[in-house]
Short mmCIF file of C-alpha atoms in Angstrom, two decimals:
data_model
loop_
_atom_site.label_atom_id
_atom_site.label_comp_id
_atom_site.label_asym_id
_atom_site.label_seq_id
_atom_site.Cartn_x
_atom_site.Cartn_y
_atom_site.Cartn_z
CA UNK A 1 74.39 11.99 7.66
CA UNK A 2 70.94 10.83 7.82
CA UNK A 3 70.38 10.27 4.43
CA UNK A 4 73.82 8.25 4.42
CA UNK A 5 72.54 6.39 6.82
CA UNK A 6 69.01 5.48 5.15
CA UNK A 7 71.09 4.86 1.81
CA UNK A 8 72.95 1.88 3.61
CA UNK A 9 69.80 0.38 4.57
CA UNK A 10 68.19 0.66 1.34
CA UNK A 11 71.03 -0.91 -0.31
CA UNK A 12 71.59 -3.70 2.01
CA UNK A 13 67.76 -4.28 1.97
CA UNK A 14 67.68 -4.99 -1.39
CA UNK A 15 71.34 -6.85 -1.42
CA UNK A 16 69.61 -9.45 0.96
CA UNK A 17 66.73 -9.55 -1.21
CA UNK A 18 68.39 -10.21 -4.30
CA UNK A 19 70.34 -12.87 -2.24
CA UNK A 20 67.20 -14.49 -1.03
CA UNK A 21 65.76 -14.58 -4.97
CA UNK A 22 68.86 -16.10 -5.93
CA UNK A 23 68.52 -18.85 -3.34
CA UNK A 24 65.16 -19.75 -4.14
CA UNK A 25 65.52 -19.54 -7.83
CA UNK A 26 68.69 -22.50 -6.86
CA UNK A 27 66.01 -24.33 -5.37
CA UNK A 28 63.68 -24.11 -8.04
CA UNK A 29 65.90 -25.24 -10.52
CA UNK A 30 66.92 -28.44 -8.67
CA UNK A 31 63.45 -29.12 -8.23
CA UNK A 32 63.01 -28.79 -12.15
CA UNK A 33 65.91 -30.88 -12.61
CA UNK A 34 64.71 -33.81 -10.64
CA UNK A 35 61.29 -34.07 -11.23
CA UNK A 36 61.95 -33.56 -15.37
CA UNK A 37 64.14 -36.57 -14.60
CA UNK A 38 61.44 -38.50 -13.06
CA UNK A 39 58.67 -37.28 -15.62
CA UNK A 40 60.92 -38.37 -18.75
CA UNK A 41 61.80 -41.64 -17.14
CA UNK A 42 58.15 -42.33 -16.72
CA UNK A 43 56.87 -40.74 -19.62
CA UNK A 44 53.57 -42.71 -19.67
CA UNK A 45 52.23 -42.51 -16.14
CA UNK A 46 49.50 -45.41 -16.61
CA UNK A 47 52.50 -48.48 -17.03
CA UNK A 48 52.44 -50.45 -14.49
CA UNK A 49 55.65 -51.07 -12.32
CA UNK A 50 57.13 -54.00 -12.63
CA UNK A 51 59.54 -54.71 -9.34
CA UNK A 52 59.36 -58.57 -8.58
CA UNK A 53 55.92 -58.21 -9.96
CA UNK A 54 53.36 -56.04 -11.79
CA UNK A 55 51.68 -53.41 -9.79
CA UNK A 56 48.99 -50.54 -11.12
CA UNK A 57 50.65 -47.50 -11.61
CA UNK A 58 48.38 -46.11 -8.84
CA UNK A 59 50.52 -48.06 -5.54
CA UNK A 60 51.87 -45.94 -2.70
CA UNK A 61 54.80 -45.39 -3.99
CA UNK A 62 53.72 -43.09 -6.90
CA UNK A 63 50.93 -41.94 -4.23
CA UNK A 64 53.32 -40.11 -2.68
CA UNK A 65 55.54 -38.84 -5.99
CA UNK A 66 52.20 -37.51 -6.43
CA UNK A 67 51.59 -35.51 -3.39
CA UNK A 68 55.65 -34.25 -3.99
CA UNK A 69 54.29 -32.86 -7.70
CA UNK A 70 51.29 -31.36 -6.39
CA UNK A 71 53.32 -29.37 -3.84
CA UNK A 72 55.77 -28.69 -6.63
CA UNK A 73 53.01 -27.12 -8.47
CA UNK A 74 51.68 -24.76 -5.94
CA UNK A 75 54.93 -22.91 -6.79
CA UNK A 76 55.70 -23.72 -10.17
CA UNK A 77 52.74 -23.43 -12.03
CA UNK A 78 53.58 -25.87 -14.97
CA UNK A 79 50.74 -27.40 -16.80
CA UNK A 80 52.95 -30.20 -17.91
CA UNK A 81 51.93 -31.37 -14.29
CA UNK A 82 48.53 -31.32 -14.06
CA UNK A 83 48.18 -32.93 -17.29
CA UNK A 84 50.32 -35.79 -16.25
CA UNK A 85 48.60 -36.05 -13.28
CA UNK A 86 45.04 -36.78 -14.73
CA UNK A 87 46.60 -39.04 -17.00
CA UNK A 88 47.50 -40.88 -14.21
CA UNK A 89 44.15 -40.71 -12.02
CA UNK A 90 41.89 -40.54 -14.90
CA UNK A 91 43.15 -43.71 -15.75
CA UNK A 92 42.89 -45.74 -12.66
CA UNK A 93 39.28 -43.66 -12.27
CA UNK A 94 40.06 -41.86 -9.31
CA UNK A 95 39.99 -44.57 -7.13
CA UNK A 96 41.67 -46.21 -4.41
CA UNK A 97 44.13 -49.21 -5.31
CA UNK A 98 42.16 -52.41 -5.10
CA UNK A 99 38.90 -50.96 -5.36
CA UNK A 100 36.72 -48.67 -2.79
CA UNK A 101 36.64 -51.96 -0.27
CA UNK A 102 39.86 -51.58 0.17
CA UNK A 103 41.17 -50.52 3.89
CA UNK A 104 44.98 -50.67 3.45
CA UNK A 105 46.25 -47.65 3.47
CA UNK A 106 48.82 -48.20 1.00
CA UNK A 107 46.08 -48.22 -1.18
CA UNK A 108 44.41 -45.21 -0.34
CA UNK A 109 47.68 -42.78 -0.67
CA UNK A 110 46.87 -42.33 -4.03
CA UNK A 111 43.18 -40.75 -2.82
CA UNK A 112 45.24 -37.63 -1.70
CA UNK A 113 45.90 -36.20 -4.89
CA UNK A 114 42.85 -37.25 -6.08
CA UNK A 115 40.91 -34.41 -3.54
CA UNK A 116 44.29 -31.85 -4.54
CA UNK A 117 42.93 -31.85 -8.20
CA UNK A 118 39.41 -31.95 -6.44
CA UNK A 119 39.93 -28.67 -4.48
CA UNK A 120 41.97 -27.46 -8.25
CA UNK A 121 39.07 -27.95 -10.30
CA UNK A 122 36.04 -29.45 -9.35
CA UNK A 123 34.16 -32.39 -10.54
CA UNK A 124 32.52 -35.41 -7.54
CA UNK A 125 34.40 -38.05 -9.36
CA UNK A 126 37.03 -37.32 -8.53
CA UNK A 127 36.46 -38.09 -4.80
CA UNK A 128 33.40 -39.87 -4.96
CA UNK A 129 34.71 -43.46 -4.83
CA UNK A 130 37.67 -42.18 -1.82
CA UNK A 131 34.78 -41.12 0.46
CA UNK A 132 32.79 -44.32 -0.72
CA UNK A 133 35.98 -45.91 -0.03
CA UNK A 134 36.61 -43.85 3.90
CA UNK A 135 32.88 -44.70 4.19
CA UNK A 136 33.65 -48.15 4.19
CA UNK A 137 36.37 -48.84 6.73
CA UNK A 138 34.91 -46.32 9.46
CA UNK A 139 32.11 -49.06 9.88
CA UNK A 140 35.02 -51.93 9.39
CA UNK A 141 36.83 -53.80 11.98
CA UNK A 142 40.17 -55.26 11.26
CA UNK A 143 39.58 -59.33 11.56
CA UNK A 144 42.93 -60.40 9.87
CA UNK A 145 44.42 -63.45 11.76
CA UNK A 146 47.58 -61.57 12.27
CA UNK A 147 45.89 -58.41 14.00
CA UNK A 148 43.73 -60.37 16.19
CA UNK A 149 47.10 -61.90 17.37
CA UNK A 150 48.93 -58.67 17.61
CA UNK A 151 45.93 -57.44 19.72
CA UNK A 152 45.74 -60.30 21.85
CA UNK A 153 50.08 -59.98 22.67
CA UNK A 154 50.04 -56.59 23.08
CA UNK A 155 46.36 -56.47 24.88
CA UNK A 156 45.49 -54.06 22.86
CA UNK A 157 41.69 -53.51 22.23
CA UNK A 158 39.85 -51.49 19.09
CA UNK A 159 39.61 -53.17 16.00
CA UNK A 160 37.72 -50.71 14.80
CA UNK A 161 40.49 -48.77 15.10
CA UNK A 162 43.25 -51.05 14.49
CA UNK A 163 44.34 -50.45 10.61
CA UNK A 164 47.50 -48.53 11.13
CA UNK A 165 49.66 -51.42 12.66
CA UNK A 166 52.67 -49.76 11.21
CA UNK A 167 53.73 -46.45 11.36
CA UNK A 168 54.12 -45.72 7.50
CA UNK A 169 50.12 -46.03 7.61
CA UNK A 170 49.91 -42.92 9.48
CA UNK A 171 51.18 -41.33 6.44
CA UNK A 172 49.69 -42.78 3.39
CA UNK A 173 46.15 -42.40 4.79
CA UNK A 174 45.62 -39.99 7.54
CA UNK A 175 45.97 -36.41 5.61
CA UNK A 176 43.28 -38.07 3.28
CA UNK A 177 40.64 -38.43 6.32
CA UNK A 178 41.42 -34.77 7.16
CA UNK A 179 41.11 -33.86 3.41
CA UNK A 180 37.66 -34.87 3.19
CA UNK A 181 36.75 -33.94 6.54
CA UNK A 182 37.46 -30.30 5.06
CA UNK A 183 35.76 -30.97 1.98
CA UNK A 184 32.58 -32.23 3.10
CA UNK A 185 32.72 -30.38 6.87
CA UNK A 186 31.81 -33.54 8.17
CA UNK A 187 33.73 -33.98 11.80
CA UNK A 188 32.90 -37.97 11.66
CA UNK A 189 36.20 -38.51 9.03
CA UNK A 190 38.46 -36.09 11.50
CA UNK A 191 37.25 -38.32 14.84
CA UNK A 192 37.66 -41.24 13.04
CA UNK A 193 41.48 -40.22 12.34
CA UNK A 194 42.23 -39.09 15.31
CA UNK A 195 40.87 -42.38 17.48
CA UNK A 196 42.83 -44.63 14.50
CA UNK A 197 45.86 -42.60 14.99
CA UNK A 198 45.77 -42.91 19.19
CA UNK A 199 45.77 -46.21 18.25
CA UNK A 200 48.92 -46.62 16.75
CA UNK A 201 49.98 -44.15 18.83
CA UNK A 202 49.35 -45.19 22.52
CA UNK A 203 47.55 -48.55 22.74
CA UNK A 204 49.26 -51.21 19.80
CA UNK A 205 52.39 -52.60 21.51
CA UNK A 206 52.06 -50.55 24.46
CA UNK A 207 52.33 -47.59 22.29
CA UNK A 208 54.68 -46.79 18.95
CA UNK A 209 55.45 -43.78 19.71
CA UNK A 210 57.84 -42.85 22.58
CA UNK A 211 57.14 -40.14 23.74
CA UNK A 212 60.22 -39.75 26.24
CA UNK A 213 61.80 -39.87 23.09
CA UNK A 214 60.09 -38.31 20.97
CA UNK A 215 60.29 -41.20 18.31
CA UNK A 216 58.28 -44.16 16.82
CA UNK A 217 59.36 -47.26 16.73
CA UNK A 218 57.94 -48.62 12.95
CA UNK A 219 55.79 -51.36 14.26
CA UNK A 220 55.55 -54.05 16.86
CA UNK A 221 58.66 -55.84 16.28
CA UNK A 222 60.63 -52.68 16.91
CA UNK A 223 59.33 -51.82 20.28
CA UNK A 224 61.95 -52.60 23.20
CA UNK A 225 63.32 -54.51 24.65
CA UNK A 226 64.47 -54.76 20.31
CA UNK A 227 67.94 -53.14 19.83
CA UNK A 228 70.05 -52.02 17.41
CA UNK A 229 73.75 -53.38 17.83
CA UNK A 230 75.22 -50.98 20.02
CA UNK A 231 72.01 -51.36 22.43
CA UNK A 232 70.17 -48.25 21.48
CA UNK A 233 66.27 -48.03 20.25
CA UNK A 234 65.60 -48.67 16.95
CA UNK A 235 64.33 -45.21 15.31
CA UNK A 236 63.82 -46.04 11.21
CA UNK A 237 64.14 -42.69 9.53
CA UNK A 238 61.86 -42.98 6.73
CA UNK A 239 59.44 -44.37 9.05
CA UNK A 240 59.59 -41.10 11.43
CA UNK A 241 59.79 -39.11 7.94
CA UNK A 242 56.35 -40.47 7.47
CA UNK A 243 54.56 -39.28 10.59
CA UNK A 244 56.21 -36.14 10.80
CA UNK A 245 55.23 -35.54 7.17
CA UNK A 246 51.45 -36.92 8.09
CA UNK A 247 51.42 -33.97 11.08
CA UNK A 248 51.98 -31.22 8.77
CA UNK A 249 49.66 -32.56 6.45
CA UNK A 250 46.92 -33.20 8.16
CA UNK A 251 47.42 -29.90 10.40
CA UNK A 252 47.34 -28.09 7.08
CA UNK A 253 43.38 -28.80 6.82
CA UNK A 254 42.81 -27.86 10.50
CA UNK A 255 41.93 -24.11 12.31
CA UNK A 256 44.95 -23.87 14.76
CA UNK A 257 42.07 -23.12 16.96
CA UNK A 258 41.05 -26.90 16.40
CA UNK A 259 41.55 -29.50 19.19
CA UNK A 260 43.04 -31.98 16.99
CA UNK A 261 45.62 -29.34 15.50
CA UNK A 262 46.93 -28.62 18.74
CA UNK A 263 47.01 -32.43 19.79
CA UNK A 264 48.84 -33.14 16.82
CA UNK A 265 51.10 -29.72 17.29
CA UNK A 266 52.41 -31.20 20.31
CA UNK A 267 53.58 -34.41 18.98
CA UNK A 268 54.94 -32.11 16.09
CA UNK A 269 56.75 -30.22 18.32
CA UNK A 270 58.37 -33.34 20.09
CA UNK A 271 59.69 -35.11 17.19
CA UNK A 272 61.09 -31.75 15.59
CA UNK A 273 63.16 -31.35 18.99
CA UNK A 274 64.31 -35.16 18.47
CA UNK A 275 64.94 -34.83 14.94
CA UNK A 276 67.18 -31.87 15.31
CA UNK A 277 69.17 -33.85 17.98
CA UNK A 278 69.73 -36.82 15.25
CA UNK A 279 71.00 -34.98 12.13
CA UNK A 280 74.30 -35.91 11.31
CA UNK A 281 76.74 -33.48 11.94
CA UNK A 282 79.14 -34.25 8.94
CA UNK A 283 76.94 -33.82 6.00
CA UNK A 284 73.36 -32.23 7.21
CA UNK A 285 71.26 -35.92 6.27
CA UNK A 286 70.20 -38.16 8.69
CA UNK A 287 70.46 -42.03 9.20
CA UNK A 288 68.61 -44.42 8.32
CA UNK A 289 68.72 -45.30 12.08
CA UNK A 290 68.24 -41.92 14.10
CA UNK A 291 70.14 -42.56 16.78
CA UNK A 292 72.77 -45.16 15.95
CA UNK A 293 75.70 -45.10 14.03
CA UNK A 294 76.24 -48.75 14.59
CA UNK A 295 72.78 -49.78 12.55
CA UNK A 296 73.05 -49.02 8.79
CA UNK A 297 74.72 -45.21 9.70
CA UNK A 298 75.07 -43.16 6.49
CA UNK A 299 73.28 -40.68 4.08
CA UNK A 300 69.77 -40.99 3.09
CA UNK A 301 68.13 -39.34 1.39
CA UNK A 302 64.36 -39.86 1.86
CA UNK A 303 64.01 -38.90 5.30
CA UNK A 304 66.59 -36.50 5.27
CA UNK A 305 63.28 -34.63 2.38
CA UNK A 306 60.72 -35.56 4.95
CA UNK A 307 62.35 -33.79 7.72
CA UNK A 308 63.20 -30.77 5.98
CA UNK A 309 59.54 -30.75 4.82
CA UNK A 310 58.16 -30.27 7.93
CA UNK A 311 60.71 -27.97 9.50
CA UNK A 312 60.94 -25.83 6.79
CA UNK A 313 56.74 -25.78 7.50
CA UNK A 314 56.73 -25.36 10.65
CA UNK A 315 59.27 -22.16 10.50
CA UNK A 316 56.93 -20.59 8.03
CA UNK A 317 53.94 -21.47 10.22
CA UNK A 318 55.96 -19.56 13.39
CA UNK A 319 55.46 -23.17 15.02
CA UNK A 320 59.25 -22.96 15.43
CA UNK A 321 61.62 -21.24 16.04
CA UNK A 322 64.03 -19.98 12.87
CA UNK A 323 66.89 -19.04 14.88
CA UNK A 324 67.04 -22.77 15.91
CA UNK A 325 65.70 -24.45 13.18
CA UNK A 326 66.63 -22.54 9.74
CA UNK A 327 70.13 -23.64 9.83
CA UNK A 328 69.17 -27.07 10.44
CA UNK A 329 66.76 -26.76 7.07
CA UNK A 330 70.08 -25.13 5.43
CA UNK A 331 72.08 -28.19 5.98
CA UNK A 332 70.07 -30.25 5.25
CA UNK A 333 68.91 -28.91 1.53
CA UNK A 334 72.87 -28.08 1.42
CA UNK A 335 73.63 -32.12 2.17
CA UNK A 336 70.79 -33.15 -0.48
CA UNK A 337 72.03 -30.99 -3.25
CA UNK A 338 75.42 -31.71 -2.82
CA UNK A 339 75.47 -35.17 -1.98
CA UNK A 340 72.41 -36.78 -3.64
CA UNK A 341 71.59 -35.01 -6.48
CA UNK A 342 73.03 -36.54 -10.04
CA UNK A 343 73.59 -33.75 -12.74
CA UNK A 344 70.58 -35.47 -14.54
CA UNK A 345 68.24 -35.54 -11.74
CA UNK A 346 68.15 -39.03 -10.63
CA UNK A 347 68.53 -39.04 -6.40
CA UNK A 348 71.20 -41.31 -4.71
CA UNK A 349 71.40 -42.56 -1.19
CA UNK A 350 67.84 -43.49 -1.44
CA UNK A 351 67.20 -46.63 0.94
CA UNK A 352 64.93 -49.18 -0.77
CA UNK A 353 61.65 -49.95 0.15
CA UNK A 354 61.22 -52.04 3.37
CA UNK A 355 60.73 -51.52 7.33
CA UNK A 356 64.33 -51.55 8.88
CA UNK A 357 67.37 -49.41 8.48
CA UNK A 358 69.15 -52.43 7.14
CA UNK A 359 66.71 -52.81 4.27
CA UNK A 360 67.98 -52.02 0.67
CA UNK A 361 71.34 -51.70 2.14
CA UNK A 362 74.46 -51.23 1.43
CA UNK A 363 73.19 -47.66 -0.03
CA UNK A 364 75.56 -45.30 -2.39
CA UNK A 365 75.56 -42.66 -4.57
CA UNK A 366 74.73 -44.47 -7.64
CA UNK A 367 72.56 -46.95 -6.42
CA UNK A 368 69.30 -47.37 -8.32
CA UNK A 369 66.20 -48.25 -5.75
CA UNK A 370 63.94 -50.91 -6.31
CA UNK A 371 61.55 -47.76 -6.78
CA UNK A 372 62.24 -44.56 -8.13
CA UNK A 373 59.10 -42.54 -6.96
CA UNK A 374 58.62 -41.97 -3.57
CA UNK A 375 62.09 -40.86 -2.86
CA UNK A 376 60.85 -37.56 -5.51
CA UNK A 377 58.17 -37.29 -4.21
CA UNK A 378 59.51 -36.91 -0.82
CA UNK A 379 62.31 -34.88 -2.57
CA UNK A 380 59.99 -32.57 -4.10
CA UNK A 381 57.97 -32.18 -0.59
CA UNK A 382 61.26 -31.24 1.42
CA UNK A 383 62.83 -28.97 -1.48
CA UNK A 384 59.22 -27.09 -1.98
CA UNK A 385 58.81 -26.26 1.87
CA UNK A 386 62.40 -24.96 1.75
CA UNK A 387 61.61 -22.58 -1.65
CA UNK A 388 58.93 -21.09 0.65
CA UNK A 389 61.04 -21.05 3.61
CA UNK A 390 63.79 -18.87 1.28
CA UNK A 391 62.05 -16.90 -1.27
#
């Protein structure tokens, strides 16, 4: 009887794993599928886009398709990648967009991939002119007209400080201060973060991030007493998608024992309880307004990938819990693939670039964004966490 008995387990051990293989290898090949779409689209990754006007090759938008191939190839060692990559940054010399004076950080999302292939490799130049570049704006205060305006309406103080004035910023160029702080073990680029990202967090407009909530507002203009149409706050989704994404990012170059990591755990922690509140219950995705159907409601698709990308993390990281979150992560990979994903690769239901929910609207399966390459990139973030969270 015993023997019975451990038969059954063996064989429904290795029934699940074959199931779980078979999942992830699913995953793997719809990652393949839309990033070879992507890749043979773009074939020569120095062209300049060309969307209302010409812009390097090296602009946020392919900053973060960047950061979504780099993930890709942690688990799918293709050298295809890498060489496309350095194409890429080897052409615009590994350095921030507009130059190492530069202190958008638009600019600087592009610096992220830059120390990736740093850490991969070796070789100073290729982070040389991004720490010349961090250098720079931790002694710079922000003396644009407009910000000295937004400072003096929201009485706000810090210019120092006062770079991220909108929410996507958090994003694009905070997991690059923590990636050099690691790099060089020099605390002044993690303090310097941190104080920027209080900032945005709890002094411009009163604070963008509601914490009763636990959900930012995008930028000034957003913060109450702004409404959507049926009177509810004004959550963007791509916007949150960014922060949430910038959390696990930067946390991934902290100790857990850090200070910062378990500031920036907490705020984690928040927005994954809010998030899971907002997905939609027909189809997995989430809005391009969080919490109201009466603002743009309907798929999309690129913060639908940036919240699976950090719950999918923070299961694997035991930050939360599976039994709550893993079937969230399910439906949401299940509403991607099935919804978003064209046979050839190319990802519908991806909302424009903008601010608002109601930019790039009306949105639709077949719709073609103004840009291609952020919505893989955040694809290829969300479906990567998820291969680890299955395989």
């Amino acid at each position: 009887m015993r023997k019975i008995f451990l038969t059954i387990i063996v064989l429904l051990t290795v029934t699940v794993t074959y199931a779980q293989g078979e999942k992830a290898n699913e995953v793997m090949n719809i990652l393949r599928q839309v990033n070879n779409y992507f890749m043979a689209k773009h074939s020569d990754p120095t062209l300049p886009t060309n969307v209302g006007r010409i812009r390097p090759s090296s602009l946020w938008t392919r900053g973060v398709y960047y950061e979504g191939l780099m993930a890709l190839y942690e688990i799918d060692a293709d050298e295809r990648y890498i060489d496309y990559t350095d194409r890429w940054a080897c052409f615009h010399q590994w350095t921030p967009r507009n130059g190492v004076k530069t202190n958008d950080a638009d600019d600087q999302c592009c610096g992220q991939t830059y120390v990736d292939r740093y850490l991969q490799s070796g070789g100073k130049e290729k982070i040389i002119h991004v720490i010349t570049n961090l250098n720079n704006q931790m002694s710079t205060p922000n003396t644009k007209a407009s910000v000295k305006q937004a400072l003096r309406e929201t009485n706000a103080n810090g210019e120092l400080y006062g770079w991220w004035t909108w929410i996507d910023a958090i994003q694009m160029a905070m997991p690059l201060y923590m990636q050099v702080y690691k790099v060089t073990g020099d605390r002044r680029y993690a303090d310097h973060a941190m104080k920027m990202y209080r900032w945005t967090r709890d002094t411009l407009a009163g604070g963008l991030f509601n914490e009763r909530e636990g959900l930012w507002w995008r930028d000034k203009d957003f913060v109450a007493p702004y409404q959507t149409p049926d009177g509810k706050n004004c959550y963007w989704s791509r916007g949150n998608g960014w922060v949430y994404a910038a959390l696990v990012r930067c946390m991934n170059q902290l100790s857990p024992k850090d200070q910062y990591y378990k500031e920036l755990k907490k705020d984690f922690l928040l927005m994954s309880s809010a998030l899971k509140a907002c997905q939609r219950p027909e189809d997995g995705l989430w809005n391009p307004s969080l919490v109201s159907y009466a603002d743009f409601g309907g798929k999309e698709t690129t913060g639908t990938a940036l919240f699976l990308y950090g719950m999918a993390w923070g299961i694997r990281k035991g930050i939360l819990k599976e039994k709550k979150y893993k079937s969230v992560c399910d439906r949401a990979w299940e509403g991607l693939v099935r919804d978003c994903v064209h046979p050839n690769g190319f990802l519908g239901w991806v909302q424009g670039t903008g601010k608002a929910p109601s930019d790039g609207q009306p949105l639709s399966y077949t719709k073609v964004p103004d840009f291609e390459d952020y919505g893989t990139g955040c694809f290829l973030l969300g479906g990567t966490e998820y291969y680890k969270l299955v395989k």
